[in-house]
PDB file of C-alpha atoms in Angstrom:
ATOM      1  CA  MET N  28     -16.372  75.623 -48.648  1.00 97.00           C
ATOM      2  CA  ARG N  29     -16.715  79.449 -46.801  1.00 98.00           C
ATOM      3  CA  PHE N  30     -20.080  81.102 -45.889  1.00 98.00           C
ATOM      4  CA  ASP N  31     -20.844  84.021 -45.183  1.00 98.00           C
ATOM      5  CA  VAL N  32     -23.871  84.972 -42.884  1.00 98.00           C
ATOM      6  CA  PHE N  33     -25.430  88.775 -42.757  1.00 98.00           C
ATOM      7  CA  SER N  34     -27.912  88.334 -39.372  1.00 98.00           C
ATOM      8  CA  LEU N  35     -28.764  91.357 -36.517  1.00 97.00           C
ATOM      9  CA  PHE N  36     -27.933  88.871 -34.120  1.00 96.00           C
ATOM     10  CA  PRO N  37     -25.372  86.306 -35.000  1.00 97.00           C
ATOM     11  CA  SER N  38     -24.481  84.892 -31.885  1.00 96.00           C
ATOM     12  CA  VAL N  39     -27.804  82.407 -32.225  1.00 96.00           C
ATOM     13  CA  ILE N  40     -25.296  80.535 -35.217  1.00 97.00           C
ATOM     14  CA  GLN N  41     -21.673  80.491 -33.423  1.00 97.00           C
ATOM     15  CA  PRO N  42     -22.922  77.800 -30.303  1.00 97.00           C
ATOM     16  CA  TYR N  43     -24.015  75.016 -32.907  1.00 97.00           C
ATOM     17  CA  LEU N  44     -20.377  75.034 -34.804  1.00 98.00           C
ATOM     18  CA  GLU N  45     -19.277  74.169 -31.968  1.00 97.00           C
ATOM     19  CA  ILE N  46     -20.230  71.190 -31.435  1.00 96.00           C
ATOM     20  CA  SER N  47     -20.243  67.357 -33.544  1.00 95.00           C
ATOM     21  CA  ILE N  48     -19.731  66.905 -37.224  1.00 96.00           C
ATOM     22  CA  LEU N  49     -19.171  71.595 -38.056  1.00 97.00           C
ATOM     23  CA  GLN N  50     -16.785  71.128 -35.374  1.00 97.00           C
ATOM     24  CA  ARG N  51     -14.975  68.969 -36.353  1.00 97.00           C
ATOM     25  CA  ALA N  52     -15.648  69.951 -39.913  1.00 98.00           C
ATOM     26  CA  ILE N  53     -13.949  74.057 -39.154  1.00 98.00           C
ATOM     27  CA  GLN N  54     -11.122  71.377 -37.508  1.00 97.00           C
ATOM     28  CA  ASN N  55     -10.782  69.989 -40.413  1.00 97.00           C
ATOM     29  CA  GLY N  56     -10.700  73.007 -42.475  1.00 97.00           C
ATOM     30  CA  LEU N  57     -13.056  71.851 -44.783  1.00 98.00           C
ATOM     31  CA  LEU N  58     -15.222  74.456 -43.136  1.00 98.00           C
ATOM     32  CA  GLU N  59     -15.354  78.070 -42.745  1.00 98.00           C
ATOM     33  CA  VAL N  60     -17.763  79.948 -41.391  1.00 98.00           C
ATOM     34  CA  HIS N  61     -17.928  84.124 -40.795  1.00 98.00           C
ATOM     35  CA  LEU N  62     -20.547  85.729 -38.768  1.00 98.00           C
ATOM     36  CA  HIS N  63     -21.334  89.441 -39.524  1.00 98.00           C
ATOM     37  CA  ASP N  64     -23.610  91.800 -36.968  1.00 98.00           C
ATOM     38  CA  ILE N  65     -25.262  93.718 -39.479  1.00 98.00           C
ATOM     39  CA  ARG N  66     -25.733  96.294 -36.315  1.00 97.00           C
ATOM     40  CA  SER N  67     -22.479  97.442 -36.998  1.00 97.00           C
ATOM     41  CA  PHE N  68     -22.068  98.692 -40.933  1.00 97.00           C
ATOM     42  CA  THR N  69     -24.634 101.051 -39.460  1.00 96.00           C
ATOM     43  CA  THR N  70     -22.905 105.039 -39.127  1.00 91.00           C
ATOM     44  CA  ASP N  71     -25.942 106.452 -36.345  1.00 90.00           C
ATOM     45  CA  LYS N  72     -24.606 106.607 -32.600  1.00 91.00           C
ATOM     46  CA  HIS N  73     -28.524 104.078 -32.120  1.00 92.00           C
ATOM     47  CA  HIS N  74     -27.004 101.524 -34.998  1.00 95.00           C
ATOM     48  CA  ILE N  75     -30.530 101.693 -35.314  1.00 94.00           C
ATOM     49  CA  THR N  76     -31.445  98.624 -38.521  1.00 96.00           C
ATOM     50  CA  ASP N  77     -35.571  98.672 -39.696  1.00 95.00           C
ATOM     51  CA  ASP N  78     -38.054 101.333 -39.722  1.00 95.00           C
ATOM     52  CA  ALA N  79     -41.910 101.680 -40.204  1.00 93.00           C
ATOM     53  CA  PRO N  80     -42.622 100.479 -43.703  1.00 92.00           C
ATOM     54  CA  PHE N  81     -43.469 102.862 -46.366  1.00 92.00           C
ATOM     55  CA  GLY N  82     -47.844 103.216 -47.231  1.00 91.00           C
ATOM     56  CA  GLY N  83     -48.475 101.734 -42.781  1.00 89.00           C
ATOM     57  CA  GLY N  84     -48.520  98.864 -42.061  1.00 87.00           C
ATOM     58  CA  GLY N  85     -48.210  96.555 -39.189  1.00 85.00           C
ATOM     59  CA  GLY N  86     -44.085  96.217 -38.417  1.00 91.00           C
ATOM     60  CA  MET N  87     -40.264  97.125 -39.477  1.00 94.00           C
ATOM     61  CA  VAL N  88     -38.832  96.745 -42.577  1.00 95.00           C
ATOM     62  CA  MET N  89     -35.432  96.199 -42.887  1.00 96.00           C
ATOM     63  CA  LYS N  90     -33.037  98.906 -44.205  1.00 96.00           C
ATOM     64  CA  PRO N  91     -30.863  98.308 -46.847  1.00 97.00           C
ATOM     65  CA  GLU N  92     -27.853 101.191 -46.075  1.00 97.00           C
ATOM     66  CA  PRO N  93     -27.242  98.257 -43.051  1.00 97.00           C
ATOM     67  CA  ILE N  94     -27.152  95.639 -45.166  1.00 97.00           C
ATOM     68  CA  PHE N  95     -25.560  97.085 -48.183  1.00 98.00           C
ATOM     69  CA  THR N  96     -22.214  97.931 -46.736  1.00 98.00           C
ATOM     70  CA  ALA N  97     -22.570  94.741 -44.075  1.00 98.00           C
ATOM     71  CA  VAL N  98     -22.275  92.589 -47.453  1.00 98.00           C
ATOM     72  CA  GLU N  99     -20.150  94.691 -50.091  1.00 98.00           C
ATOM     73  CA  SER N 100     -17.711  95.528 -46.724  1.00 98.00           C
ATOM     74  CA  VAL N 101     -16.801  91.582 -46.655  1.00 98.00           C
ATOM     75  CA  LEU N 102     -18.210  90.165 -50.536  1.00 98.00           C
ATOM     76  CA  GLY N 103     -16.468  93.771 -52.633  1.00 98.00           C
ATOM     77  CA  SER N 104     -19.529  95.015 -54.739  1.00 97.00           C
ATOM     78  CA  PRO N 105     -21.070  93.221 -56.741  1.00 96.00           C
ATOM     79  CA  PRO N 106     -20.570  90.118 -54.176  1.00 98.00           C
ATOM     80  CA  SER N 107     -17.728  87.752 -54.632  1.00 96.00           C
ATOM     81  CA  CYS N 108     -19.952  84.873 -54.379  1.00 98.00           C
ATOM     82  CA  PRO N 109     -24.234  83.802 -54.819  1.00 98.00           C
ATOM     83  CA  VAL N 110     -26.040  86.090 -51.708  1.00 98.00           C
ATOM     84  CA  ILE N 111     -28.799  83.559 -50.163  1.00 98.00           C
ATOM     85  CA  LEU N 112     -31.867  85.594 -48.804  1.00 98.00           C
ATOM     86  CA  LEU N 113     -33.868  83.007 -46.052  1.00 97.00           C
ATOM     87  CA  THR N 114     -37.862  83.964 -47.354  1.00 94.00           C
ATOM     88  CA  PRO N 115     -40.652  82.590 -46.768  1.00 93.00           C
ATOM     89  CA  GLN N 116     -40.847  83.591 -50.550  1.00 93.00           C
ATOM     90  CA  GLY N 117     -38.053  81.543 -52.078  1.00 95.00           C
ATOM     91  CA  ARG N 118     -37.460  79.080 -53.857  1.00 97.00           C
ATOM     92  CA  THR N 119     -38.712  75.569 -51.394  1.00 97.00           C
ATOM     93  CA  TYR N 120     -34.994  74.369 -49.669  1.00 97.00           C
ATOM     94  CA  THR N 121     -35.172  70.501 -50.414  1.00 95.00           C
ATOM     95  CA  GLN N 122     -31.652  67.694 -50.699  1.00 94.00           C
ATOM     96  CA  GLN N 123     -31.135  68.003 -54.638  1.00 93.00           C
ATOM     97  CA  VAL N 124     -31.306  71.886 -53.635  1.00 97.00           C
ATOM     98  CA  ALA N 125     -28.349  71.285 -51.590  1.00 97.00           C
ATOM     99  CA  ALA N 126     -26.483  69.185 -54.217  1.00 96.00           C
ATOM    100  CA  GLU N 127     -26.290  72.445 -55.946  1.00 97.00           C
ATOM    101  CA  LEU N 128     -25.283  74.593 -53.780  1.00 98.00           C
ATOM    102  CA  ALA N 129     -22.627  73.043 -52.005  1.00 97.00           C
ATOM    103  CA  ARG N 130     -20.843  72.999 -55.337  1.00 97.00           C
ATOM    104  CA  TYR N 131     -20.439  76.389 -54.740  1.00 98.00           C
ATOM    105  CA  PRO N 132     -16.758  77.187 -52.854  1.00 98.00           C
ATOM    106  CA  HIS N 133     -18.694  80.200 -51.236  1.00 98.00           C
ATOM    107  CA  LEU N 134     -21.424  81.576 -50.044  1.00 98.00           C
ATOM    108  CA  ALA N 135     -22.868  83.853 -47.708  1.00 98.00           C
ATOM    109  CA  LEU N 136     -26.165  84.113 -45.466  1.00 98.00           C
ATOM    110  CA  LEU N 137     -28.617  86.910 -45.653  1.00 98.00           C
ATOM    111  CA  CYS N 138     -31.097  86.502 -41.639  1.00 98.00           C
ATOM    112  CA  GLY N 139     -33.807  88.670 -42.325  1.00 93.00           C
ATOM    113  CA  ARG N 140     -35.668  89.884 -39.722  1.00 90.00           C
ATOM    114  CA  TYR N 141     -39.092  91.597 -38.302  1.00 84.00           C
ATOM    115  CA  GLU N 142     -41.571  92.298 -41.664  1.00 83.00           C
ATOM    116  CA  GLY N 143     -38.839  92.085 -43.967  1.00 89.00           C
ATOM    117  CA  ILE N 144     -36.710  93.463 -46.207  1.00 95.00           C
ATOM    118  CA  ASP N 145     -36.677  96.505 -48.269  1.00 96.00           C
ATOM    119  CA  GLU N 146     -37.491  94.669 -52.243  1.00 96.00           C
ATOM    120  CA  ARG N 147     -34.294  97.067 -53.126  1.00 97.00           C
ATOM    121  CA  VAL N 148     -32.232  94.689 -50.789  1.00 97.00           C
ATOM    122  CA  ARG N 149     -33.877  91.503 -53.093  1.00 96.00           C
ATOM    123  CA  GLU N 150     -33.899  92.992 -56.413  1.00 97.00           C
ATOM    124  CA  HIS N 151     -29.367  94.584 -56.353  1.00 97.00           C
ATOM    125  CA  LEU N 152     -28.100  92.486 -54.140  1.00 98.00           C
ATOM    126  CA  VAL N 153     -29.714  89.540 -53.513  1.00 98.00           C
ATOM    127  CA  THR N 154     -28.426  86.430 -56.008  1.00 98.00           C
ATOM    128  CA  ASP N 155     -31.290  83.693 -54.651  1.00 98.00           C
ATOM    129  CA  GLU N 156     -33.870  83.721 -52.044  1.00 97.00           C
ATOM    130  CA  ILE N 157     -34.173  79.895 -50.258  1.00 98.00           C
ATOM    131  CA  SER N 158     -37.686  79.263 -48.317  1.00 97.00           C
ATOM    132  CA  ILE N 159     -37.230  75.927 -45.324  1.00 97.00           C
ATOM    133  CA  GLY N 160     -40.906  75.350 -45.766  1.00 96.00           C
ATOM    134  CA  ASP N 161     -44.363  76.907 -46.169  1.00 94.00           C
ATOM    135  CA  TYR N 162     -44.024  78.752 -42.530  1.00 92.00           C
ATOM    136  CA  VAL N 163     -43.173  81.393 -40.718  1.00 91.00           C
ATOM    137  CA  LEU N 164     -40.305  82.410 -38.079  1.00 94.00           C
ATOM    138  CA  THR N 165     -38.867  84.899 -36.642  1.00 93.00           C
ATOM    139  CA  GLY N 166     -35.746  85.411 -38.938  1.00 95.00           C
ATOM    140  CA  GLY N 167     -32.900  84.017 -41.134  1.00 97.00           C
ATOM    141  CA  GLU N 168     -31.053  82.821 -38.113  1.00 98.00           C
ATOM    142  CA  LEU N 169     -32.530  78.871 -38.023  1.00 97.00           C
ATOM    143  CA  PRO N 170     -32.810  78.302 -41.883  1.00 98.00           C
ATOM    144  CA  ALA N 171     -29.694  79.627 -42.429  1.00 98.00           C
ATOM    145  CA  LEU N 172     -27.688  77.165 -39.651  1.00 98.00           C
ATOM    146  CA  ILE N 173     -29.850  74.114 -41.516  1.00 98.00           C
ATOM    147  CA  LEU N 174     -28.253  75.298 -44.885  1.00 98.00           C
ATOM    148  CA  ILE N 175     -25.063  75.222 -43.526  1.00 98.00           C
ATOM    149  CA  ASP N 176     -26.114  71.475 -41.614  1.00 98.00           C
ATOM    150  CA  SER N 177     -27.300  70.104 -45.064  1.00 97.00           C
ATOM    151  CA  ILE N 178     -24.530  71.902 -47.608  1.00 98.00           C
ATOM    152  CA  THR N 179     -21.431  70.813 -45.285  1.00 98.00           C
ATOM    153  CA  ARG N 180     -22.792  66.821 -44.948  1.00 96.00           C
ATOM    154  CA  LEU N 181     -22.017  66.443 -48.507  1.00 96.00           C
ATOM    155  CA  ILE N 182     -18.202  67.747 -48.069  1.00 96.00           C
ATOM    156  CA  PRO N 183     -16.125  65.556 -49.148  1.00 95.00           C
ATOM    157  CA  GLY N 184     -14.402  64.044 -46.305  1.00 95.00           C
ATOM    158  CA  VAL N 185     -17.010  66.049 -43.823  1.00 96.00           C
ATOM    159  CA  LEU N 186     -18.803  62.092 -42.688  1.00 93.00           C
ATOM    160  CA  GLY N 187     -16.764  59.782 -41.658  1.00 76.00           C
ATOM    161  CA  ASP N 188     -19.061  57.212 -43.922  1.00 69.00           C
ATOM    162  CA  PRO N 189     -17.912  58.740 -46.990  1.00 64.00           C
ATOM    163  CA  ASP N 190     -20.730  57.032 -48.739  1.00 62.00           C
ATOM    164  CA  GLY N 191     -22.817  58.304 -45.702  1.00 59.00           C
ATOM    165  CA  ALA N 192     -24.620  60.825 -47.944  1.00 60.00           C
ATOM    166  CA  GLN N 193     -25.056  59.557 -50.568  1.00 59.00           C
ATOM    167  CA  ASP N 194     -27.937  57.250 -47.903  1.00 57.00           C
ATOM    168  CA  ASP N 195     -29.726  60.128 -46.162  1.00 57.00           C
ATOM    169  CA  SER N 196     -33.656  60.133 -46.986  1.00 55.00           C
ATOM    170  CA  PHE N 197     -33.845  62.423 -49.914  1.00 60.00           C
ATOM    171  CA  ALA N 198     -30.839  61.926 -51.665  1.00 64.00           C
ATOM    172  CA  SER N 199     -32.045  59.605 -53.140  1.00 74.00           C
ATOM    173  CA  GLY N 200     -34.893  60.984 -54.148  1.00 86.00           C
ATOM    174  CA  LEU N 201     -36.524  58.101 -51.220  1.00 92.00           C
ATOM    175  CA  LEU N 202     -36.585  58.628 -47.578  1.00 91.00           C
ATOM    176  CA  GLU N 203     -33.491  56.439 -46.027  1.00 90.00           C
ATOM    177  CA  TYR N 204     -34.351  52.551 -44.543  1.00 92.00           C
ATOM    178  CA  PRO N 205     -34.573  51.562 -40.981  1.00 92.00           C
ATOM    179  CA  HIS N 206     -31.439  51.532 -38.226  1.00 91.00           C
ATOM    180  CA  TYR N 207     -31.367  48.714 -36.334  1.00 92.00           C
ATOM    181  CA  THR N 208     -27.911  48.106 -33.532  1.00 91.00           C
ATOM    182  CA  ARG N 209     -26.915  45.904 -30.296  1.00 91.00           C
ATOM    183  CA  PRO N 210     -28.829  44.415 -28.877  1.00 92.00           C
ATOM    184  CA  ALA N 211     -30.149  41.801 -31.525  1.00 92.00           C
ATOM    185  CA  GLU N 212     -32.499  41.438 -29.244  1.00 93.00           C
ATOM    186  CA  PHE N 213     -34.902  43.683 -27.428  1.00 93.00           C
ATOM    187  CA  ARG N 214     -38.001  43.991 -25.535  1.00 93.00           C
ATOM    188  CA  GLY N 215     -38.640  40.608 -27.560  1.00 94.00           C
ATOM    189  CA  TRP N 216     -38.044  42.302 -30.516  1.00 92.00           C
ATOM    190  CA  ARG N 217     -34.828  41.037 -32.957  1.00 94.00           C
ATOM    191  CA  VAL N 218     -33.858  42.418 -35.984  1.00 93.00           C
ATOM    192  CA  PRO N 219     -34.082  42.092 -38.945  1.00 95.00           C
ATOM    193  CA  GLU N 220     -32.887  38.417 -39.754  1.00 95.00           C
ATOM    194  CA  VAL N 221     -31.237  39.509 -43.435  1.00 95.00           C
ATOM    195  CA  LEU N 222     -29.664  42.144 -41.355  1.00 94.00           C
ATOM    196  CA  LEU N 223     -27.801  39.540 -39.249  1.00 94.00           C
ATOM    197  CA  SER N 224     -26.550  37.658 -42.443  1.00 96.00           C
ATOM    198  CA  GLY N 225     -23.447  38.968 -43.889  1.00 95.00           C
ATOM    199  CA  ASN N 226     -25.087  38.283 -47.382  1.00 96.00           C
ATOM    200  CA  HIS N 227     -24.600  42.756 -48.510  1.00 96.00           C
ATOM    201  CA  ALA N 228     -26.582  41.432 -51.556  1.00 96.00           C
ATOM    202  CA  GLU N 229     -29.510  41.223 -50.084  1.00 96.00           C
ATOM    203  CA  ILE N 230     -28.681  43.390 -47.280  1.00 95.00           C
ATOM    204  CA  ALA N 231     -28.384  46.553 -49.944  1.00 95.00           C
ATOM    205  CA  ARG N 232     -31.718  44.349 -51.685  1.00 96.00           C
ATOM    206  CA  TRP N 233     -33.419  44.538 -48.498  1.00 96.00           C
ATOM    207  CA  ARG N 234     -32.723  48.253 -47.940  1.00 95.00           C
ATOM    208  CA  ARG N 235     -33.929  49.339 -51.330  1.00 95.00           C
ATOM    209  CA  GLN N 236     -36.775  47.728 -50.367  1.00 96.00           C
ATOM    210  CA  GLN N 237     -38.277  48.609 -47.477  1.00 95.00           C
ATOM    211  CA  ALA N 238     -36.839  52.689 -48.419  1.00 94.00           C
ATOM    212  CA  LEU N 239     -39.243  52.569 -50.901  1.00 96.00           C
ATOM    213  CA  LEU N 240     -41.186  51.218 -48.448  1.00 96.00           C
ATOM    214  CA  ARG N 241     -41.000  53.395 -46.181  1.00 95.00           C
ATOM    215  CA  THR N 242     -42.040  56.280 -48.768  1.00 93.00           C
ATOM    216  CA  TRP N 243     -44.447  55.361 -50.116  1.00 96.00           C
ATOM    217  CA  LYS N 244     -46.320  54.861 -47.567  1.00 95.00           C
ATOM    218  CA  ARG N 245     -45.290  57.733 -45.658  1.00 95.00           C
ATOM    219  CA  ARG N 246     -44.720  60.287 -48.503  1.00 93.00           C
ATOM    220  CA  PRO N 247     -45.847  58.829 -52.146  1.00 95.00           C
ATOM    221  CA  ASP N 248     -45.167  61.670 -53.647  1.00 93.00           C
ATOM    222  CA  LEU N 249     -41.937  61.197 -54.053  1.00 91.00           C
ATOM    223  CA  LEU N 250     -42.374  58.033 -55.885  1.00 94.00           C
ATOM    224  CA  GLU N 251     -43.525  60.463 -59.110  1.00 92.00           C
ATOM    225  CA  LYS N 252     -39.943  62.442 -58.929  1.00 88.00           C
ATOM    226  CA  THR N 253     -37.435  59.363 -58.131  1.00 91.00           C
ATOM    227  CA  GLU N 254     -36.298  57.072 -61.063  1.00 92.00           C
ATOM    228  CA  LEU N 255     -36.980  53.886 -61.150  1.00 95.00           C
ATOM    229  CA  SER N 256     -35.785  49.955 -61.548  1.00 95.00           C
ATOM    230  CA  ASP N 257     -37.896  47.367 -63.234  1.00 96.00           C
ATOM    231  CA  SER N 258     -37.607  45.867 -59.901  1.00 96.00           C
ATOM    232  CA  ASP N 259     -38.015  48.812 -58.526  1.00 96.00           C
ATOM    233  CA  ARG N 260     -41.325  48.928 -59.383  1.00 95.00           C
ATOM    234  CA  ARG N 261     -42.058  44.784 -59.426  1.00 95.00           C
ATOM    235  CA  PHE N 262     -41.880  45.386 -55.461  1.00 96.00           C
ATOM    236  CA  LEU N 263     -44.119  48.402 -55.515  1.00 96.00           C
ATOM    237  CA  ALA N 264     -46.516  46.745 -57.421  1.00 95.00           C
ATOM    238  CA  SER N 265     -46.791  43.856 -55.141  1.00 95.00           C
ATOM    239  CA  LEU N 266     -47.864  46.930 -52.632  1.00 94.00           C
ATOM    240  CA  ILE N 267     -51.049  47.012 -54.240  1.00 85.00           C
ATOM    241  CA  LYS N 268     -52.763  44.424 -53.054  1.00 71.00           C
ATOM    242  CA  PRO N 269     -56.722  43.397 -51.891  1.00 57.00           C
ATOM    243  CA  GLU N 270     -57.399  45.046 -48.319  1.00 50.00           C
ATOM    244  CA  ASN N 271     -57.101  41.216 -46.949  1.00 51.00           C
ATOM    245  CA  ASP N 272     -53.593  41.158 -47.938  1.00 55.00           C
ATOM    246  CA  THR N 273     -50.536  42.924 -45.523  1.00 53.00           C
ATOM    247  CA  PRO N 274     -47.253  43.951 -48.373  1.00 54.00           C
ATOM    248  CA  THR N 275     -44.072  42.205 -48.815  1.00 54.00           C
ATOM    249  CA  SER N 276     -41.547  43.861 -47.853  1.00 51.00           C
ATOM    250  CA  SER N 277     -38.866  41.901 -48.117  1.00 46.00           C
TER     251      SER N 277
END
């Protein structure tokens, strides 16, 4: 999969690509990330990429000319792949959106800065807008990295465990179950015996119920959108007990 990232500060992104899973994906030919400095596509000697907004107001606005020139110089006109603007005004990013975007072989990510970008970029160049949450950052570089990281995990062959991404939180609509590793006992705290039993059916059942329990406690809103089996529903019903009862988790 290929990403083309357009930014005023591409050097912010590069270090993250040089470690761990993303680095291995690049080395193994599963991922390409091309960084483009929007400033290098300006035509004036000062490389100006922003200006004051028409109508007044605080802040500066990214100019349309350098953005259009950058994207079209790299991707053609019209662009040869979806162009995603990272903005608080976009649709909310979820694991399901990541899976949707992972089906594309090529994506372009446009990182905003300052007060925003000229509206003509949204209207005539951008094909999608993504928000990583209801808060505002200084620029789109961190959101771009979030998209690259989360989408790359879904590319076949990137993770060592071929089913690893399927167990992640939100992949199934639920939060992920708890994990344990050696030692089996630490400071008197024991790993749940079922995980030491070797009974894979019971382990799978325990993990599913733990995922349901954790989601019920922390993000009950997710349960309304998740496909549940009859056994899932029975387990969730068992959690709704009188105050003096303790919810079961097995």
